[in-house]
Tab-separated table of C-alpha atoms and ligand atoms in Angstrom:
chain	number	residue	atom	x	y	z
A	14	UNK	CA	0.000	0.000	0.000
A	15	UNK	CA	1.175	3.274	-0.366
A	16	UNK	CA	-1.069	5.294	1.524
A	17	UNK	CA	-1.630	4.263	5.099
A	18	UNK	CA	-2.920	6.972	7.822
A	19	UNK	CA	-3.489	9.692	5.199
A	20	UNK	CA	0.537	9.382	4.498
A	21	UNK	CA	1.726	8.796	1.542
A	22	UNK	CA	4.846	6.385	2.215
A	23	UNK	CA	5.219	6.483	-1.486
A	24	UNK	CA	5.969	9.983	-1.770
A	25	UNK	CA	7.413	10.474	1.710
A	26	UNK	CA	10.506	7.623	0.952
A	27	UNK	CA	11.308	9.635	-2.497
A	28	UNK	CA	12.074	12.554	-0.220
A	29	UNK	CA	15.160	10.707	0.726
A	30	UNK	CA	18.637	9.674	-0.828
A	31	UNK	CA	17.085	6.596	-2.116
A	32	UNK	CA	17.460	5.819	-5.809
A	33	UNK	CA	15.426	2.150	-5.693
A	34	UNK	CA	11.837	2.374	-6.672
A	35	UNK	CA	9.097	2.095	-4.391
A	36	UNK	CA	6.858	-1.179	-3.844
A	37	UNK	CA	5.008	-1.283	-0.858
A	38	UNK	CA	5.086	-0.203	2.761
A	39	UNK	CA	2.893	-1.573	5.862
A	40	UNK	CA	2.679	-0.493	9.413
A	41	UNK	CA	4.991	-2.037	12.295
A	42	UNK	CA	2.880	-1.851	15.353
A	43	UNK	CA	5.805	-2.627	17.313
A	44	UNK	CA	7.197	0.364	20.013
A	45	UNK	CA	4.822	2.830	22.077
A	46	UNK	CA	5.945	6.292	20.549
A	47	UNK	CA	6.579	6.711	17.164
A	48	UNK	CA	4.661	5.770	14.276
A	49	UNK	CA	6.754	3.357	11.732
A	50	UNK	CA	6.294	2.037	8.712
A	51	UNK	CA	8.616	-0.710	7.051
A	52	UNK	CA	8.967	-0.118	3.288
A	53	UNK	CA	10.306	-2.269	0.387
A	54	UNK	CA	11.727	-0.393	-2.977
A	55	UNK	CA	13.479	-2.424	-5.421
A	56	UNK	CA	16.651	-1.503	-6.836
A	57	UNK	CA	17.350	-3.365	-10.516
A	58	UNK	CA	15.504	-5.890	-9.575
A	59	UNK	CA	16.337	-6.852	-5.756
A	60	UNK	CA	14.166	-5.857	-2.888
A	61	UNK	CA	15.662	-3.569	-0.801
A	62	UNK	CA	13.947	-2.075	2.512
A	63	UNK	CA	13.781	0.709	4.725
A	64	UNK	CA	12.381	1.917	8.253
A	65	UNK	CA	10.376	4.747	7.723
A	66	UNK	CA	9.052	6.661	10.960
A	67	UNK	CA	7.214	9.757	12.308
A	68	UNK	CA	8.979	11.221	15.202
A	69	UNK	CA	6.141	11.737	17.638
A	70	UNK	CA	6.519	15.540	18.297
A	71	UNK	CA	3.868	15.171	21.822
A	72	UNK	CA	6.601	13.174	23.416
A	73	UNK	CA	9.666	14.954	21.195
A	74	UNK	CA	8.810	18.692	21.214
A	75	UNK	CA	12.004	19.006	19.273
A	76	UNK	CA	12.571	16.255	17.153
A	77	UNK	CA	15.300	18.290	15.580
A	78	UNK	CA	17.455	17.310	18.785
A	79	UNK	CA	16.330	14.087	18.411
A	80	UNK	CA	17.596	13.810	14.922
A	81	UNK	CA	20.925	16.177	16.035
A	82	UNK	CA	22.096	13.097	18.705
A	83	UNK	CA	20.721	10.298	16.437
A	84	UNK	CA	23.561	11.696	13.583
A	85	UNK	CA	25.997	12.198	15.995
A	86	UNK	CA	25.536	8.926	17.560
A	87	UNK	CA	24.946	7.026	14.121
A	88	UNK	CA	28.677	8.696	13.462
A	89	UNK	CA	30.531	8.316	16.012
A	90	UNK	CA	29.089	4.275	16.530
A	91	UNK	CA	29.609	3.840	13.082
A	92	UNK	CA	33.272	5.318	13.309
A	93	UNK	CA	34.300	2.879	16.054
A	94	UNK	CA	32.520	-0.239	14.945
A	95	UNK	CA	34.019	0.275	11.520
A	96	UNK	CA	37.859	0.546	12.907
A	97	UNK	CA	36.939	-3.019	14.791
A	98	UNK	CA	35.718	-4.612	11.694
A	99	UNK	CA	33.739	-2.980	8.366
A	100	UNK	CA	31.754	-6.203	7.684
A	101	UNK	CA	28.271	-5.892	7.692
A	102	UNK	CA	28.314	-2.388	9.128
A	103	UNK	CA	25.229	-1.556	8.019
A	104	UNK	CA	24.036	-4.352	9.939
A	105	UNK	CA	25.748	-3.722	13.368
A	106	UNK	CA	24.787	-0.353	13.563
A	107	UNK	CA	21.730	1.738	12.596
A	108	UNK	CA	22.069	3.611	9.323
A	109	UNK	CA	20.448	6.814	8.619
A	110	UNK	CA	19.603	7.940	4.895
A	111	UNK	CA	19.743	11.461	4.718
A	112	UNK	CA	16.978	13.538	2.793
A	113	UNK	CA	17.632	14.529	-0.967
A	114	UNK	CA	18.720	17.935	0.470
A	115	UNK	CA	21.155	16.222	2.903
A	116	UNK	CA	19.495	16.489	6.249
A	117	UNK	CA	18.904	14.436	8.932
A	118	UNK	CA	15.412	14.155	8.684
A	119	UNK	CA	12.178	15.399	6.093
A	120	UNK	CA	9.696	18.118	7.866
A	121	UNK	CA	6.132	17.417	5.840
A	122	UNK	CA	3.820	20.539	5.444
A	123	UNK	CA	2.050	20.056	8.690
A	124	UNK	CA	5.304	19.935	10.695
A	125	UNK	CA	5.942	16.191	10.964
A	126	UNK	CA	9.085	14.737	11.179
A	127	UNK	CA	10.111	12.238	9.548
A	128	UNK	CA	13.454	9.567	8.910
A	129	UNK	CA	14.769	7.042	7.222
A	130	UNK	CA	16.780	4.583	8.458
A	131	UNK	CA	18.647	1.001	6.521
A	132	UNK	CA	16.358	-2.056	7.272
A	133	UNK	CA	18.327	-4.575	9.353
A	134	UNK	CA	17.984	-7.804	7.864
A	135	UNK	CA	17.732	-11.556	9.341
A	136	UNK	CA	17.302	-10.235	12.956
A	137	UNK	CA	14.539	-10.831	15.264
A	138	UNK	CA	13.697	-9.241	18.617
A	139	UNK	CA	11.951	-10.186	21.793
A	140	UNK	CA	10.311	-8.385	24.905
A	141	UNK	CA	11.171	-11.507	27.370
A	142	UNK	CA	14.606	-13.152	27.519
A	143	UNK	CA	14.332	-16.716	26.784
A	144	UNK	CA	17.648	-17.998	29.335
A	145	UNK	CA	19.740	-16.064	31.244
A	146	UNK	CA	22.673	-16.584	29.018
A	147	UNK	CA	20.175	-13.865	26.666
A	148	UNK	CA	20.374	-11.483	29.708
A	149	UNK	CA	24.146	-12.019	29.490
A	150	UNK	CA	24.470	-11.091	25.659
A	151	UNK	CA	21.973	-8.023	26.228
A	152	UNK	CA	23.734	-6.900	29.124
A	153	UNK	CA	27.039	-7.174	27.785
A	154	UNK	CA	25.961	-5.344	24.405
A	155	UNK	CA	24.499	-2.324	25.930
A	156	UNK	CA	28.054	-1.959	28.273
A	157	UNK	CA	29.867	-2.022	24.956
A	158	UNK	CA	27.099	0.386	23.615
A	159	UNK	CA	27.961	2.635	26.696
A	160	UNK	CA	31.554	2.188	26.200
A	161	UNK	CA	32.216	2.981	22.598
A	162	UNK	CA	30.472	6.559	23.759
A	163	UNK	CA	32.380	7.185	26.726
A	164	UNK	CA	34.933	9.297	25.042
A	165	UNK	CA	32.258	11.101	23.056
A	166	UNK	CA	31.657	14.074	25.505
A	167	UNK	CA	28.242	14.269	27.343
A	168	UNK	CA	27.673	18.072	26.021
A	169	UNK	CA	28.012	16.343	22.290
A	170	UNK	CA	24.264	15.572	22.952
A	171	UNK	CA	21.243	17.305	23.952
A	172	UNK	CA	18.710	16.277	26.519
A	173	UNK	CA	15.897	15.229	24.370
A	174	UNK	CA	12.735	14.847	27.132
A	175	UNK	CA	13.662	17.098	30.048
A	176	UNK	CA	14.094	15.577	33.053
A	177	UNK	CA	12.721	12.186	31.302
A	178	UNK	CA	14.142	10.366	34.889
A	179	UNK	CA	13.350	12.929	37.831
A	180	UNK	CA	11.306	10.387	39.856
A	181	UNK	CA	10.374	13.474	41.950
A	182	UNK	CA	8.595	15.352	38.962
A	183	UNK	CA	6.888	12.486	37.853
A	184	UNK	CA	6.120	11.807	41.536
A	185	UNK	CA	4.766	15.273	41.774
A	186	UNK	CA	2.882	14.423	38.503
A	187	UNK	CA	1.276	11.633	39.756
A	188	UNK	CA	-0.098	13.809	42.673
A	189	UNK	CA	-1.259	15.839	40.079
A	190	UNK	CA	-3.387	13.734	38.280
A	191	UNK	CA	-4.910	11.986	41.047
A	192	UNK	CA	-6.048	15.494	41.886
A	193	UNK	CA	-7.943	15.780	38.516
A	194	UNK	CA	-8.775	12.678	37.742
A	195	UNK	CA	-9.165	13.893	34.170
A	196	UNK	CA	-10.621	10.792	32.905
A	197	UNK	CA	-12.469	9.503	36.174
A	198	UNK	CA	-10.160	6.389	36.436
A	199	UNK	CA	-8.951	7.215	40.188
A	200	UNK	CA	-10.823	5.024	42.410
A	201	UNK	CA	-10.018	1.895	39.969
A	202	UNK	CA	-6.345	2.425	40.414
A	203	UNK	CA	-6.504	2.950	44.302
A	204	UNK	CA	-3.831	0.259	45.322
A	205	UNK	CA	-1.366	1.123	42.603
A	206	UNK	CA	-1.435	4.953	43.563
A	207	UNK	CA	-1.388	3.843	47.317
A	208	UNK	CA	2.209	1.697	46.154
A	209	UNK	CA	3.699	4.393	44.669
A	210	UNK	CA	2.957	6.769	48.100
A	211	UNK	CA	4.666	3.752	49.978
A	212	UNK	CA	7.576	3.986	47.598
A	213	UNK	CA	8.014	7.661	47.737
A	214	UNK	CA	11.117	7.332	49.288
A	215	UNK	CA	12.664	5.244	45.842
A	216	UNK	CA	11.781	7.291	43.179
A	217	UNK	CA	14.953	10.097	43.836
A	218	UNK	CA	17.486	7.620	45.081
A	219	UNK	CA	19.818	7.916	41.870
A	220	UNK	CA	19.252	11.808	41.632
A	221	UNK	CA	20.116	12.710	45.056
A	222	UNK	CA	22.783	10.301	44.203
A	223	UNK	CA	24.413	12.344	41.085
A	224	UNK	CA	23.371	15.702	43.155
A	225	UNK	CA	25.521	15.321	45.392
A	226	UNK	CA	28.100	14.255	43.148
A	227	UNK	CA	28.746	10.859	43.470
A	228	UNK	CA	27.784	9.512	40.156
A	229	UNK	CA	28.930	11.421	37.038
A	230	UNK	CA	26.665	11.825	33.895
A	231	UNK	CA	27.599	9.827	30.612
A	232	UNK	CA	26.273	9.331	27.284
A	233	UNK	CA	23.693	6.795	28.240
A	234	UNK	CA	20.451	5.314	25.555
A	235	UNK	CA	17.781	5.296	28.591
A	236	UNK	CA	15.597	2.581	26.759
A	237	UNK	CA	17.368	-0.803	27.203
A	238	UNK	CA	14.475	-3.238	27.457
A	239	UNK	CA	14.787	-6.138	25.796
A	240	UNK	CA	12.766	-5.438	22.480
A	241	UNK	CA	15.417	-2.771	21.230
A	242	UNK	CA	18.098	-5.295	20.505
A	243	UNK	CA	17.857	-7.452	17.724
A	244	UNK	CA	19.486	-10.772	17.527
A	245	UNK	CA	20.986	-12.798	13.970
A	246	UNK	CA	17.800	-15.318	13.245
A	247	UNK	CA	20.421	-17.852	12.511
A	248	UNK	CA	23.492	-17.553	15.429
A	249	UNK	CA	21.513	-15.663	18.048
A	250	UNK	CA	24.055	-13.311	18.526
A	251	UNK	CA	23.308	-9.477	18.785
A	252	UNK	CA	23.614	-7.815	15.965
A	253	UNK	CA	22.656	-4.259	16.952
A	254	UNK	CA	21.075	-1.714	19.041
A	255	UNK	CA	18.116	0.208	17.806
A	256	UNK	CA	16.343	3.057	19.113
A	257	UNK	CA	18.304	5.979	19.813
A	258	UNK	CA	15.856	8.738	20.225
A	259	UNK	CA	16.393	8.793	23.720
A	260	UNK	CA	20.193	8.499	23.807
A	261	UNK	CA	21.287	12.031	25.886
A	262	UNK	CA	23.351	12.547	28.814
A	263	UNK	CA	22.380	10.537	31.506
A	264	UNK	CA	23.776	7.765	34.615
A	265	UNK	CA	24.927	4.518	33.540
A	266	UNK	CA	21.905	3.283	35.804
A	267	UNK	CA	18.963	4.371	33.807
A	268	UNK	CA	20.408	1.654	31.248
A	269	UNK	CA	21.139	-1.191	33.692
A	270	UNK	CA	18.061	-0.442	35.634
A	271	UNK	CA	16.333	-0.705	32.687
A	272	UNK	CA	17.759	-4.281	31.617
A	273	UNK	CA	16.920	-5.816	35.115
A	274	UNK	CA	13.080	-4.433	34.561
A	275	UNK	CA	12.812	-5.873	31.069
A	276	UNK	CA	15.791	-9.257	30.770
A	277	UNK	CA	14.493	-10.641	34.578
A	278	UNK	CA	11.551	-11.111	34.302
A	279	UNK	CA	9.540	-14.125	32.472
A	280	UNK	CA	6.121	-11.633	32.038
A	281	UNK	CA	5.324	-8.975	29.621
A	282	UNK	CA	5.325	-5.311	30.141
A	283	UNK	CA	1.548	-5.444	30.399
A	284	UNK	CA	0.731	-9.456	31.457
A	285	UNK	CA	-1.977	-9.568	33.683
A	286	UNK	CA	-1.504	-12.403	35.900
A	287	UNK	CA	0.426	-10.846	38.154
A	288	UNK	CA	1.697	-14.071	39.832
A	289	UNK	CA	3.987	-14.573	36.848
A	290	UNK	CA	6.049	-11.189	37.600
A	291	UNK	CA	9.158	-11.696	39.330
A	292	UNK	CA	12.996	-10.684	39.085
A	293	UNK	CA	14.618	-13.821	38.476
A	294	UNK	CA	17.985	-13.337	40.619
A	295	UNK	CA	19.947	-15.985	37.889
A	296	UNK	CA	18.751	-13.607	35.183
A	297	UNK	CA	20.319	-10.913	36.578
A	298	UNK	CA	23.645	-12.618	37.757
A	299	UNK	CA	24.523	-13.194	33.854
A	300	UNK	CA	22.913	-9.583	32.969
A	301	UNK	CA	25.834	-8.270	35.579
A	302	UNK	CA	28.297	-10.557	34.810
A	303	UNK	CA	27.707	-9.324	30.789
A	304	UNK	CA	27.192	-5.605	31.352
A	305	UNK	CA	30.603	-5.673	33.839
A	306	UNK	CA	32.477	-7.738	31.329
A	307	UNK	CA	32.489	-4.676	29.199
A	308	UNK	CA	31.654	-1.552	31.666
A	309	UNK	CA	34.135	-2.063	34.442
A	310	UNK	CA	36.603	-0.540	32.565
A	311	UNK	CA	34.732	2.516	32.677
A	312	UNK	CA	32.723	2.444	36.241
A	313	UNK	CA	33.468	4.327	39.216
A	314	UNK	CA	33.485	2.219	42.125
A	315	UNK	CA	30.410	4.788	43.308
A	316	UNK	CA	28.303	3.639	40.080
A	317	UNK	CA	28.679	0.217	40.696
A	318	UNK	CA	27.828	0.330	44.024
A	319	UNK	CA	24.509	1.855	42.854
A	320	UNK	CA	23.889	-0.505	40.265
A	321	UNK	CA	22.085	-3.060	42.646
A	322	UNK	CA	19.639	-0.778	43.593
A	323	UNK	CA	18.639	0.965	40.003
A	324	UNK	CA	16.431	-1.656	38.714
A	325	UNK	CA	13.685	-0.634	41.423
A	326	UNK	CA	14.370	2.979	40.570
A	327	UNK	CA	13.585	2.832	36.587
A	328	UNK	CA	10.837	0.658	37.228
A	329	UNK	CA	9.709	2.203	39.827
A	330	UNK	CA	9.466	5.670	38.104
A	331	UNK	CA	8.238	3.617	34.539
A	332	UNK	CA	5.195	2.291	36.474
A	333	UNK	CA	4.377	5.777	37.927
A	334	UNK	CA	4.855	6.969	34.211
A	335	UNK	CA	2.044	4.264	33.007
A	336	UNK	CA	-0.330	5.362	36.009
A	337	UNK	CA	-0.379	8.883	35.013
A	338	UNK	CA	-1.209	8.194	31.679
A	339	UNK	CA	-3.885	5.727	32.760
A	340	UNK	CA	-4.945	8.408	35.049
A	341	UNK	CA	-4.825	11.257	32.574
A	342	UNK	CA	-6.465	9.216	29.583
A	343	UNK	CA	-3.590	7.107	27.628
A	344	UNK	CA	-2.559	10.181	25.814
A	345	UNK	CA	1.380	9.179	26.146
A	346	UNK	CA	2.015	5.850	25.532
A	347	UNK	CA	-0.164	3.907	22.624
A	348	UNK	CA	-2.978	1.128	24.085
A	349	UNK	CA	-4.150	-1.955	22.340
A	350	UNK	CA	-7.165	-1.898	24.599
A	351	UNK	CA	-8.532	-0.198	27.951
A	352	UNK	CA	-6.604	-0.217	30.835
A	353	UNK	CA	-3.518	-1.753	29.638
A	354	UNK	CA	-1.384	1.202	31.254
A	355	UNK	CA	-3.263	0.594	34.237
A	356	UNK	CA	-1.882	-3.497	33.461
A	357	UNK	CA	1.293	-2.036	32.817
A	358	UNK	CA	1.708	-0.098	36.086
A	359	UNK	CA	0.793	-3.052	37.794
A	360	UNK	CA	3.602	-5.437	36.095
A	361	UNK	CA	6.119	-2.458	37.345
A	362	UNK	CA	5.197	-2.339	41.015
A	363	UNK	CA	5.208	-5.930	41.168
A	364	UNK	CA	8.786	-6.099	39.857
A	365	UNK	CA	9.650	-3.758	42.276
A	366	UNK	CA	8.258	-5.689	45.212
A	367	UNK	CA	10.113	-8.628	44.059
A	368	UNK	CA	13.335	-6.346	43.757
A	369	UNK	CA	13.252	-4.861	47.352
A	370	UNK	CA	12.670	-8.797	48.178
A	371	UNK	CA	16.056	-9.651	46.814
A	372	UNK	CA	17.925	-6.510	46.889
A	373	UNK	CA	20.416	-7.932	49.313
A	374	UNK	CA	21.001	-11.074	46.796
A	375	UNK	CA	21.608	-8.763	43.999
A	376	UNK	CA	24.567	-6.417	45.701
A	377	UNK	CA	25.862	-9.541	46.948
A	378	UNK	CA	25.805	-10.453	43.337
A	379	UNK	CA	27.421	-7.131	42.190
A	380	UNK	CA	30.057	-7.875	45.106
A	381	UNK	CA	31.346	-11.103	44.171
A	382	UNK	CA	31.944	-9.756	40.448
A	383	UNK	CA	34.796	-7.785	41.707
M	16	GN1	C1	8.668	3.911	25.481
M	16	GN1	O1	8.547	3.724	22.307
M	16	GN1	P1	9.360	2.816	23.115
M	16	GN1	O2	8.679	1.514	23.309
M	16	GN1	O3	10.740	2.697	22.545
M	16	GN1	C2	9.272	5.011	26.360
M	16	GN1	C3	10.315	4.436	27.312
M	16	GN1	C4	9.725	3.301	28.116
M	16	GN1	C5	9.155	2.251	27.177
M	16	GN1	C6	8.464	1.155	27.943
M	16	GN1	C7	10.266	8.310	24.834
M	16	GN1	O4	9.634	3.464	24.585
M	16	GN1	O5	10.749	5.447	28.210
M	16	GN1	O6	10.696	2.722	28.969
M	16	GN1	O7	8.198	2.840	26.286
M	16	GN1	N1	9.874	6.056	25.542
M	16	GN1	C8	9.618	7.357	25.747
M	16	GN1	O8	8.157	0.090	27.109
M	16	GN1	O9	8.884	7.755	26.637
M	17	MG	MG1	12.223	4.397	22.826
């Protein structure tokens, strides 16, 4: 098809430095922000495809920062992955196709943004890691991720979302909303706002942390689940890391707590039988074990005695983030059907209980890695 949502893919691809001709494009429903299509142009006589997508400009008020770190960090990945090995770059590392005129991205008549990126071929992704040697690979991926950017200076990058991880604000935010009760869903979600009041005391734990200068800010990606690496269909390995639209200064523990939330546990994001929602501690010793093979070089001994502790944190603050936009209407984050932010929520706080539960067991874990 080439028009899908009143967009004409057709048209919108030729904007770009792409000389194949167009065949078809479809929607990929996959990811809770942007809107992306995959298309397939053929180029004498091969099919040949590309990511199109609309940078959500609700959650990205300036998707020209977006697109500014995405080049830079397309670059400067690309620069360092090449100088290990050039095979299959386009592969290992996402690939932006700049516009006709050159630029990063195409701005449509009513404002949208949109980009192009170099399909990745024979990969496949998941949102639950199958064994913990999977947490392992994905944990050890996204320290290399961190660690090929560590001499690329923090200020190279602009902070995308303000304050995307002030558990305070969003804290404050929740208060907020509960107070309004915009869309009358506050006495159905009485026992997840009561957890997050019991939890106050979490959600600023890594901020006070880096105020008072104990942790120092890096170039971090701050979404590491599970779905944004992709994996060779035939070896398994990873292949690359996608989704860099939140990549901006930020503490090394946005990006592990992150992988504990989404490589521990056997459930969903939004499963609603709670009693299959748990951190599974042997996940998480090969997730540490993978992310310290490669980060240690690079950690402070102050980050990685935080490290334990930041998978409660991002989830924490994630399942707060779901609430309000329950509360407020599902205006944020895309739904498949009523109430699954409300699900989602619920999936977070229960990780978290079964965090605190074993937060001993995991800094014990941490310890015994060196
Ligand atoms: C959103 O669009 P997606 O799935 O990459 C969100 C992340 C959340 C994630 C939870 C900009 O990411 O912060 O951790 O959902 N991205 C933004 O699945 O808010
Ligand atoms: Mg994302």
């Amino acid at each position: 098809m080439a028009v899908i949502n009143g967009f004409n893919l057709e048209k919108l691809i030729s904007q770009f430095q792409i000389v194949a001709e167009f065949e078809e494009g479809h929607v990929w429903t996959k990811g809770h922000i942007n809107d992306t299509y995959i298309i397939t142009c053929r180029q004498g006589g091969t099919p040949i495809r590309y990511i199109l997508q609309r940078v959500n400009h609700h959650v990205f008020q300036y998707p020209e920062l977006v697109m500014h770190n995405v080049k830079v960090i397309t670059e400067h990945l690309r620069k360092k992955i090449g100088a290990e090995d050039k095979f299959d770059l386009t592969r290992r590392t996402m690939t932006l196709v700049p516009t006709r005129g050159g630029a990063p991205y195409y701005r449509d008549r009513d404002a949208n943004c949109w980009r192009a990126y170099v399909f990745i071929e024979r990969v496949t992704s998941t949102h639950v890691a199958m064994l913990p040697a999977q947490a392992g690979q994905v944990g050890r991926a996204f320290g290399l991720f961190q660690k090929r950017l560590a001499d690329l200076s923090p200020e190279k990058v602009q902070e995308t979302i303000p304050e995307f991880h002030n558990g305070m604000l969003r804290f404050e935010a929740l208060e907020n909303a509960v107070v309004a009760d915009s869309a009358g869903r506050v006495a159905g979600a009485q026992a997840a706002i009561d957890f997050c009041r019991q939890q106050r005391g979490t959600v600023s734990l890594l901020l006070d942390a880096l105020k008072r200068g104990e942790l120092p800010l890096r170039i971090t990606h701050n979404d590491t689940k599970i779905d944004n690496v992709l994996f060779d269909t035939e070896s398994g390995q990873v292949v690359c890391i996608v989704d860099l639209d939140t990549v901006m200064p930020g503490l090394v523990h946005y990006d592990f707590g992150d992988m504990v939330r989404t490589l521990t546990s056997p459930a969903s994001e939004d499963e609603r039988d709670l009693t299959k929602v748990r951190m599974r501690l042997e996940y998480f010793e090969e997730l540490a074990k993978g992310y310290l093979d490669e980060a240690s070089e690079f950690l402070t001994q102050s980050e990685r005695d935080h490290l334990a502790i930041s998978g409660k944190v991002i989830t924490l603050i994630l399942g707060i983030r779901f609430l309000i936009d329950h509360l407020e209407g599902d205006n944020y984050f895309r739904v498949h059907r009523e109430g699954q932010n409300l699900d989602r929520a619920r999936v977070q706080f229960k990780l978290v209980e079964s965090m605190i539960e074993q937060e001993e067991a995991m800094k014990s874990v941490i310890a015994a890695l060196g």
